[in-house]
Amino acid sequence: QVQLVESGGGVVQPGRSLRLSCAASGFTFSSHAVHWFRQGPGKGLEWVATISNDGNRKYYRDSVKGRFTISRDNSKNTLYLQMNSLRGEDSAVYYCARENVVVIGTPTFYFDHWGQGTLVTVSS
Amino acid sequence: QSALTQPPSVSGSPGQSVTISCTGTSSDVGSYNRVSWYQQPPGTAPKLIIYEVSNRPSGVPDRFSGSKSGNTASLTISGLQADDEADYYCCSHTSGSTYVFGTGTKVTVL
């Protein structure tokens, strides 16, 4: 069955870095675009970043551009999020999610499987 | 990247219907049929319940239905059941190649 398992969360001081990982299994990882989302404490869902199936296209929300980098290793079936210059407002549960695919390389714009999330707390 | 507007809460008795609105702009909801809905019970990950405005993934009951008119999408839950209690979020792809979520709606079954 499809599984997405996030790891790498924790407590980090403002200005420091953290790298999140998302291990995928149960499907052909290299066929799917994948995304990072986050949800602050008591807040709503927020899209963070997207990477295409081949890693050639990347998109970010404005508030993380220049600080966060999304990447993937299709040989390891793993998605990453490198987070630098962390701020208090980055504190959240971070989820990875798979975008559904009908034709490889063509977006479908919806997310059919989600991981359980990993908590990032930015605090001094 | 302003969030789409949803009512904070809706409620209904078992068996009744409730509708959640999701209002955006011509740059997101109004531009394409790229609207999806997610159900999130407390303490769990979101689950896809509607995609492309009105399509249901396999396994999602037909009590859940979606529609769109102009810049507003809607989710209707018919025959409300106790396990429908959750937060619900709409999501739209945007003309800027980003995604925007709604503010979220808490559904309470009375």
Tab-separated table of N, CA, C and O in Angstrom, chain A residues 38 45-50 59-66 68, chain B residues 1-2 98-101:
chain	number	residue	atom	x	y	z
A	38	ARG	N	2.285	22.410	5.383
A	38	ARG	CA	2.479	22.574	6.815
A	38	ARG	C	1.211	23.086	7.460
A	38	ARG	O	0.326	23.644	6.796
A	45	LEU	N	-4.225	24.487	6.891
A	45	LEU	CA	-3.213	23.921	6.015
A	45	LEU	C	-2.604	24.993	5.118
A	45	LEU	O	-3.296	25.932	4.696
A	46	GLU	N	-1.342	24.801	4.799
A	46	GLU	CA	-0.617	25.755	3.967
A	46	GLU	C	0.303	24.979	3.029
A	46	GLU	O	1.056	24.111	3.484
A	47	TRP	N	0.223	25.265	1.743
A	47	TRP	CA	1.140	24.664	0.793
A	47	TRP	C	2.510	25.316	0.944
A	47	TRP	O	2.603	26.533	1.125
A	48	VAL	N	3.574	24.496	0.879
A	48	VAL	CA	4.933	25.016	1.047
A	48	VAL	C	5.722	24.955	-0.262
A	48	VAL	O	6.298	25.947	-0.702
A	49	ALA	N	5.767	23.758	-0.884
A	49	ALA	CA	6.607	23.603	-2.073
A	49	ALA	C	6.183	22.379	-2.865
A	49	ALA	O	5.578	21.452	-2.321
A	50	THR	N	6.544	22.388	-4.136
A	50	THR	CA	6.226	21.306	-5.077
A	50	THR	C	7.469	20.960	-5.874
A	50	THR	O	8.246	21.853	-6.239
A	59	TYR	N	8.527	24.679	-7.193
A	59	TYR	CA	7.733	25.856	-6.893
A	59	TYR	C	7.673	26.034	-5.383
A	59	TYR	O	7.639	25.053	-4.647
A	60	TYR	N	7.630	27.300	-4.932
A	60	TYR	CA	7.642	27.602	-3.509
A	60	TYR	C	6.630	28.698	-3.184
A	60	TYR	O	6.372	29.589	-3.994
A	61	ARG	N	6.106	28.659	-1.955
A	61	ARG	CA	5.329	29.799	-1.503
A	61	ARG	C	6.283	30.956	-1.245
A	61	ARG	O	7.477	30.743	-0.950
A	62	ASP	N	5.783	32.160	-1.352
A	62	ASP	CA	6.648	33.345	-1.279
A	62	ASP	C	7.429	33.411	0.032
A	62	ASP	O	8.604	33.791	0.041
A	63	SER	N	6.800	33.047	1.146
A	63	SER	CA	7.426	33.249	2.450
A	63	SER	C	8.611	32.323	2.703
A	63	SER	O	9.356	32.530	3.662
A	64	VAL	N	8.807	31.312	1.868
A	64	VAL	CA	9.949	30.400	2.067
A	64	VAL	C	10.960	30.481	0.929
A	64	VAL	O	12.028	29.851	1.013
A	65	LYS	N	10.646	31.219	-0.113
A	65	LYS	CA	11.587	31.342	-1.240
A	65	LYS	C	12.919	31.881	-0.755
A	65	LYS	O	12.990	32.844	-0.005
A	66	GLY	N	13.996	31.247	-1.211
A	66	GLY	CA	15.332	31.659	-0.809
A	66	GLY	C	15.791	31.065	0.512
A	66	GLY	O	16.973	31.168	0.846
A	68	PHE	N	14.032	27.850	1.833
A	68	PHE	CA	13.745	26.423	1.764
A	68	PHE	C	14.100	25.892	0.376
A	68	PHE	O	13.928	26.591	-0.627
B	1	GLN	N	-0.957	35.524	-1.990
B	1	GLN	CA	-1.376	34.171	-1.631
B	1	GLN	C	-2.340	34.203	-0.446
B	1	GLN	O	-2.119	33.532	0.574
B	2	SER	N	-3.400	34.940	-0.538
B	2	SER	CA	-4.394	34.983	0.531
B	2	SER	C	-5.208	33.705	0.521
B	2	SER	O	-5.534	33.167	-0.539
B	98	THR	N	0.982	28.094	-7.929
B	98	THR	CA	1.044	27.779	-6.503
B	98	THR	C	-0.288	27.149	-6.104
B	98	THR	O	-1.173	26.959	-6.948
B	99	TYR	N	-0.419	26.845	-4.836
B	99	TYR	CA	-1.666	26.309	-4.303
B	99	TYR	C	-2.092	27.162	-3.115
B	99	TYR	O	-1.244	27.635	-2.346
B	100	VAL	N	-3.392	27.313	-2.983
B	100	VAL	CA	-3.923	28.044	-1.847
B	100	VAL	C	-5.038	27.211	-1.221
B	100	VAL	O	-5.872	26.630	-1.925
B	101	PHE	N	-5.018	27.147	0.119
B	101	PHE	CA	-6.045	26.433	0.856
B	101	PHE	C	-7.082	27.408	1.403
B	101	PHE	O	-6.824	28.607	1.548
